[in-house]
XYZ file of C-alpha atoms in Angstrom:
335
model
C 0.000 0.000 0.000
C 2.870 2.353 0.850
C 4.414 1.654 -2.556
C 1.150 2.559 -4.295
C 0.969 5.808 -2.315
C 4.585 6.581 -3.245
C 3.909 5.810 -6.914
C 0.846 8.070 -6.932
C 2.786 10.884 -5.224
C 5.611 10.574 -7.759
C 3.086 10.487 -10.593
C 1.478 13.725 -9.396
C 4.855 15.409 -8.855
C 5.959 14.541 -12.397
C 2.709 15.901 -13.809
C 2.875 19.119 -11.756
C 6.471 19.588 -12.878
C 5.784 18.910 -16.568
C 2.390 20.481 -17.285
C 3.537 24.164 -17.157
C 6.223 23.429 -19.740
C 3.815 21.421 -21.886
C 1.463 24.425 -21.780
C 4.341 26.672 -22.808
C 5.239 24.385 -25.712
C 1.634 24.176 -26.907
C 1.410 27.970 -26.650
C 4.494 28.419 -28.877
C 3.183 25.767 -31.269
C -0.183 27.542 -31.607
C 1.531 30.910 -32.101
C 3.624 29.393 -34.906
C 0.502 27.952 -36.513
C -1.671 31.051 -36.354
C 0.611 34.070 -36.516
C 3.618 32.888 -38.538
C 3.386 32.487 -42.290
C 4.928 29.091 -43.000
C 6.238 30.160 -46.410
C 8.142 33.096 -44.900
C 9.312 30.897 -42.024
C 10.728 28.272 -44.386
C 12.274 30.983 -46.578
C 14.368 32.402 -43.722
C 15.522 29.025 -42.419
C 18.940 27.835 -43.633
C 18.795 25.108 -46.271
C 22.357 24.031 -45.555
C 22.151 21.014 -43.179
C 25.097 22.173 -41.038
C 23.731 25.680 -40.603
C 20.251 24.273 -40.051
C 21.540 21.944 -37.331
C 23.274 24.820 -35.544
C 20.315 27.181 -35.856
C 17.852 24.528 -34.666
C 20.077 23.495 -31.761
C 20.547 27.097 -30.619
C 16.878 28.064 -31.050
C 16.229 26.928 -27.480
C 17.764 30.238 -26.382
C 14.667 31.928 -27.860
C 12.143 29.223 -26.826
C 13.073 28.239 -23.236
C 11.157 24.955 -22.934
C 12.063 21.643 -21.301
C 11.672 18.125 -22.735
C 7.878 18.397 -22.486
C 7.481 21.725 -24.232
C 9.956 21.091 -27.050
C 7.892 18.286 -28.614
C 4.849 20.349 -29.708
C 7.128 23.084 -31.083
C 9.309 20.609 -33.030
C 6.193 18.866 -34.350
C 4.784 22.189 -35.534
C 8.079 23.040 -37.267
C 7.929 19.733 -39.193
C 4.259 20.273 -40.060
C 5.086 23.713 -41.480
C 7.841 22.296 -43.659
C 10.909 23.403 -41.697
C 14.169 21.650 -42.691
C 14.754 18.355 -40.897
C 18.035 19.515 -39.379
C 16.340 22.534 -37.781
C 13.434 20.561 -36.272
C 15.549 17.643 -34.964
C 18.231 20.005 -33.640
C 15.603 21.974 -31.731
C 13.918 18.811 -30.424
C 17.136 17.445 -28.897
C 18.928 20.629 -27.801
C 16.160 22.965 -26.607
C 15.635 21.206 -23.223
C 19.281 21.974 -22.361
C 20.392 24.911 -24.520
C 18.199 27.555 -22.945
C 18.792 30.327 -20.383
C 16.689 28.761 -17.605
C 18.683 25.517 -17.614
C 21.941 27.446 -17.818
C 21.012 29.449 -14.709
C 19.941 26.365 -12.711
C 23.078 24.415 -13.701
C 25.304 27.355 -12.818
C 23.582 27.647 -9.415
C 23.957 23.945 -8.632
C 27.529 23.476 -9.924
C 29.050 26.883 -9.197
C 32.118 25.087 -7.740
C 32.497 22.846 -10.805
C 32.424 25.172 -13.839
C 33.649 22.338 -16.056
C 30.282 20.598 -15.559
C 28.462 23.687 -16.876
C 30.770 24.022 -19.877
C 30.750 20.337 -20.835
C 26.987 19.980 -20.358
C 26.164 22.637 -22.923
C 29.004 21.800 -25.317
C 28.203 18.059 -25.404
C 24.440 18.604 -25.668
C 24.924 21.039 -28.559
C 27.371 18.735 -30.365
C 25.172 15.625 -30.024
C 21.999 17.440 -31.109
C 23.740 18.953 -34.140
C 25.293 15.610 -35.144
C 22.034 13.635 -34.900
C 20.124 16.311 -36.807
C 22.770 16.125 -39.530
C 22.353 12.341 -39.696
C 18.579 12.691 -40.067
C 18.985 15.414 -42.704
C 20.656 12.820 -44.979
C 17.188 11.265 -45.327
C 15.756 13.360 -48.180
C 12.163 12.454 -47.382
C 11.531 12.198 -43.641
C 7.882 11.226 -44.027
C 8.433 7.416 -43.871
C 9.789 7.983 -40.340
C 6.921 10.232 -39.169
C 3.471 9.456 -37.803
C 0.641 9.762 -40.370
C -0.968 12.656 -38.448
C 2.233 14.716 -38.900
C 2.726 13.698 -42.545
C -0.824 14.685 -43.423
C -0.244 18.266 -42.251
C 3.098 18.710 -44.037
C 3.098 20.853 -47.197
C 3.653 19.207 -50.580
C 6.736 20.391 -52.428
C 6.630 21.806 -55.934
C 8.566 18.788 -57.177
C 5.925 16.438 -55.868
C 3.163 18.555 -57.392
C 4.832 18.462 -60.798
C 5.367 14.712 -60.529
C 1.707 14.239 -59.661
C 0.685 16.388 -62.648
C 2.826 14.396 -65.093
C 1.977 10.951 -63.755
C -0.343 8.473 -65.451
C -3.998 9.596 -65.708
C -5.119 6.158 -64.554
C -6.705 5.942 -61.119
C -3.921 5.020 -58.684
C -3.594 4.136 -55.041
C -4.352 7.208 -52.922
C -6.433 8.916 -55.652
C -10.150 9.431 -56.151
C -12.566 10.884 -58.725
C -14.253 14.144 -57.731
C -16.648 16.482 -59.598
C -17.201 16.486 -63.346
C -13.641 16.730 -64.645
C -13.104 13.005 -64.513
C -9.495 13.604 -63.494
C -8.200 11.555 -60.567
C -7.013 13.640 -57.619
C -4.670 12.601 -54.852
C -6.080 12.466 -51.337
C -3.018 14.248 -49.945
C -3.284 16.927 -52.636
C -6.145 18.437 -50.620
C -3.519 19.769 -48.203
C -2.356 22.470 -50.591
C -5.824 24.000 -50.863
C -5.717 25.245 -47.259
C -5.309 28.983 -46.709
C -2.485 29.994 -44.430
C -3.932 30.739 -40.954
C -1.682 33.817 -40.774
C -3.788 35.381 -43.565
C -7.107 34.976 -41.745
C -8.890 37.839 -39.855
C -7.812 38.370 -36.249
C -11.058 36.959 -34.812
C -10.620 33.725 -36.808
C -6.977 33.549 -35.737
C -7.919 33.733 -32.056
C -10.546 31.019 -32.458
C -8.063 28.798 -34.297
C -5.409 29.559 -31.674
C -7.667 28.368 -28.830
C -8.900 25.338 -30.768
C -5.350 24.255 -31.574
C -4.248 24.673 -27.946
C -7.137 22.529 -26.709
C -6.510 19.874 -29.362
C -2.756 19.601 -28.694
C -3.225 19.645 -24.928
C -5.785 16.862 -25.198
C -3.539 14.807 -27.456
C -0.155 15.371 -25.793
C -1.570 15.635 -22.262
C -2.915 12.087 -22.467
C 0.500 10.820 -23.589
C 2.204 12.786 -20.805
C -0.096 11.223 -18.196
C 0.736 7.735 -19.492
C 4.497 8.422 -19.586
C 4.447 9.890 -16.068
C 2.548 6.864 -14.753
C 5.101 4.460 -16.263
C 8.050 6.491 -14.930
C 6.539 6.682 -11.430
C 5.761 2.940 -11.374
C 9.290 1.973 -12.409
C 10.842 4.382 -9.895
C 8.907 2.803 -7.033
C 9.279 -0.846 -7.979
C 12.895 -0.544 -9.243
C 14.616 1.507 -6.500
C 17.379 3.825 -7.678
C 19.829 2.144 -5.253
C 19.712 -0.991 -7.419
C 20.565 1.060 -10.513
C 23.408 2.901 -8.805
C 24.836 -0.365 -7.476
C 25.155 -1.587 -11.046
C 28.365 0.259 -11.552
C 30.958 2.507 -9.998
C 33.670 2.182 -12.658
C 34.419 4.748 -15.397
C 32.117 3.034 -17.914
C 29.508 1.309 -15.762
C 28.852 4.450 -13.697
C 27.974 6.269 -16.929
C 25.535 3.533 -17.924
C 23.980 3.574 -14.450
C 23.450 7.354 -14.531
C 22.015 7.246 -18.074
C 19.565 4.556 -16.955
C 18.695 6.586 -13.870
C 18.104 9.720 -15.975
C 15.772 7.779 -18.273
C 13.723 6.382 -15.403
C 13.421 9.348 -13.034
C 12.406 11.686 -15.910
C 13.248 14.885 -14.045
C 12.624 18.185 -15.826
C 15.824 19.673 -17.262
C 15.254 22.938 -15.396
C 15.819 21.246 -12.010
C 17.770 18.072 -12.831
C 21.133 19.674 -11.969
C 20.114 19.879 -8.288
C 19.215 16.176 -8.363
C 22.571 15.346 -9.994
C 24.380 17.456 -7.388
C 23.362 14.947 -4.684
C 25.563 12.349 -6.447
C 28.555 14.665 -6.958
C 30.506 13.255 -4.006
C 30.212 9.622 -5.120
C 30.148 9.756 -8.940
C 32.650 10.977 -11.504
C 32.235 14.123 -13.571
C 31.621 12.028 -16.685
C 28.761 10.072 -15.127
C 27.154 13.271 -13.786
C 27.368 14.725 -17.294
C 25.819 11.554 -18.718
C 22.821 12.177 -16.455
C 22.615 15.877 -17.355
C 23.036 15.379 -21.128
C 21.071 12.187 -21.807
C 18.074 12.792 -19.507
C 16.785 15.950 -21.236
C 17.014 14.224 -24.636
C 15.553 10.820 -23.783
C 13.469 9.863 -20.756
C 10.376 7.752 -20.184
C 8.110 10.775 -19.893
C 9.425 12.357 -23.094
C 9.509 9.122 -25.118
C 5.727 8.979 -25.132
C 5.490 12.564 -26.359
C 8.100 11.973 -29.078
C 6.091 9.002 -30.348
C 3.416 11.517 -31.369
C 5.960 12.645 -34.024
C 8.046 9.606 -34.979
C 7.381 6.009 -35.830
C 9.112 3.333 -33.683
C 11.942 2.878 -36.213
C 12.918 6.546 -35.965
C 12.646 6.409 -32.184
C 15.165 3.549 -32.137
C 17.566 5.620 -34.268
C 17.180 8.657 -32.009
C 17.560 6.666 -28.793
C 20.519 4.625 -30.091
C 22.463 7.602 -31.437
C 21.852 9.782 -28.372
C 22.848 6.959 -26.007
C 25.975 6.001 -27.959
C 27.236 9.574 -28.374
C 26.537 10.450 -24.734
C 28.354 7.331 -23.536
C 31.427 7.902 -25.723
C 31.850 11.619 -24.965
C 31.390 11.238 -21.208
C 33.698 8.190 -21.171
C 36.437 10.355 -22.722
C 35.881 12.890 -19.925
C 36.075 10.156 -17.277
C 39.287 8.731 -18.706
C 41.155 11.858 -19.765
C 39.722 14.929 -18.020
C 38.339 14.225 -14.550
């Protein structure tokens, strides 16, 4: 009974901690949808993958959200046709590369400035590298959920290919009206007017409707992820995880596993990590501070609203491997 009470308390604490940032992310997402013209937004974004990765990874300085608020914003960027490197870079880096996290990390580790420096440098490097890897995939849609793909704009190349393709009725097409010409189901996307061109009253209505819809969709996933994280924390005590390793490599793995399970918000996780500073190496503390904001149980559910399982495996595998290797170098050669 005590374990159930503890699990419920942890569940509520995770929700109370995450919901303000989810609200903030949904707010930014709705502002992007309603008040930003997607054509102008795409036009100003760098097409070069390297520049796009850097811009996306540093955009968290302008949108200070944690790992709950970054998902709706990254999803909106993909829906509006932003380059892959920009959206993935923002998704992975924004929970760490923002002024709120910098201030909290500086407060917690004021006596260890190397932790502050390495946390932001490693997070930025990993986010930029993974976004570059994903940008190699010319068409990201096979890796995205159908609800995201449906809202993405169709490129001019695809429109011209559709216009020059066979007039025979094909998969994904239908006959409409009196022209007798088959039309693609997804071609209906390009007939939508940009919300930024609507009257102010319509914009406000759309803004509220989108906020309610995204909160309903992502809030349900957040509740499920928080329940799983709280259950695992109670029935798999953190002492068991920490006992798994105290060496240069195993301590890193233990702290990455702990970061995934406890799912602490990136704005306060440095104070949690500080409690292990006397027993764990600098590299393992950094593993906790770098990997947790990118991948944790609470955030995995939210990210599955964007990506299919195959893409999630790529993201998780790359983030885990790069975090392990960089922090192992710090354990062996720096600290």
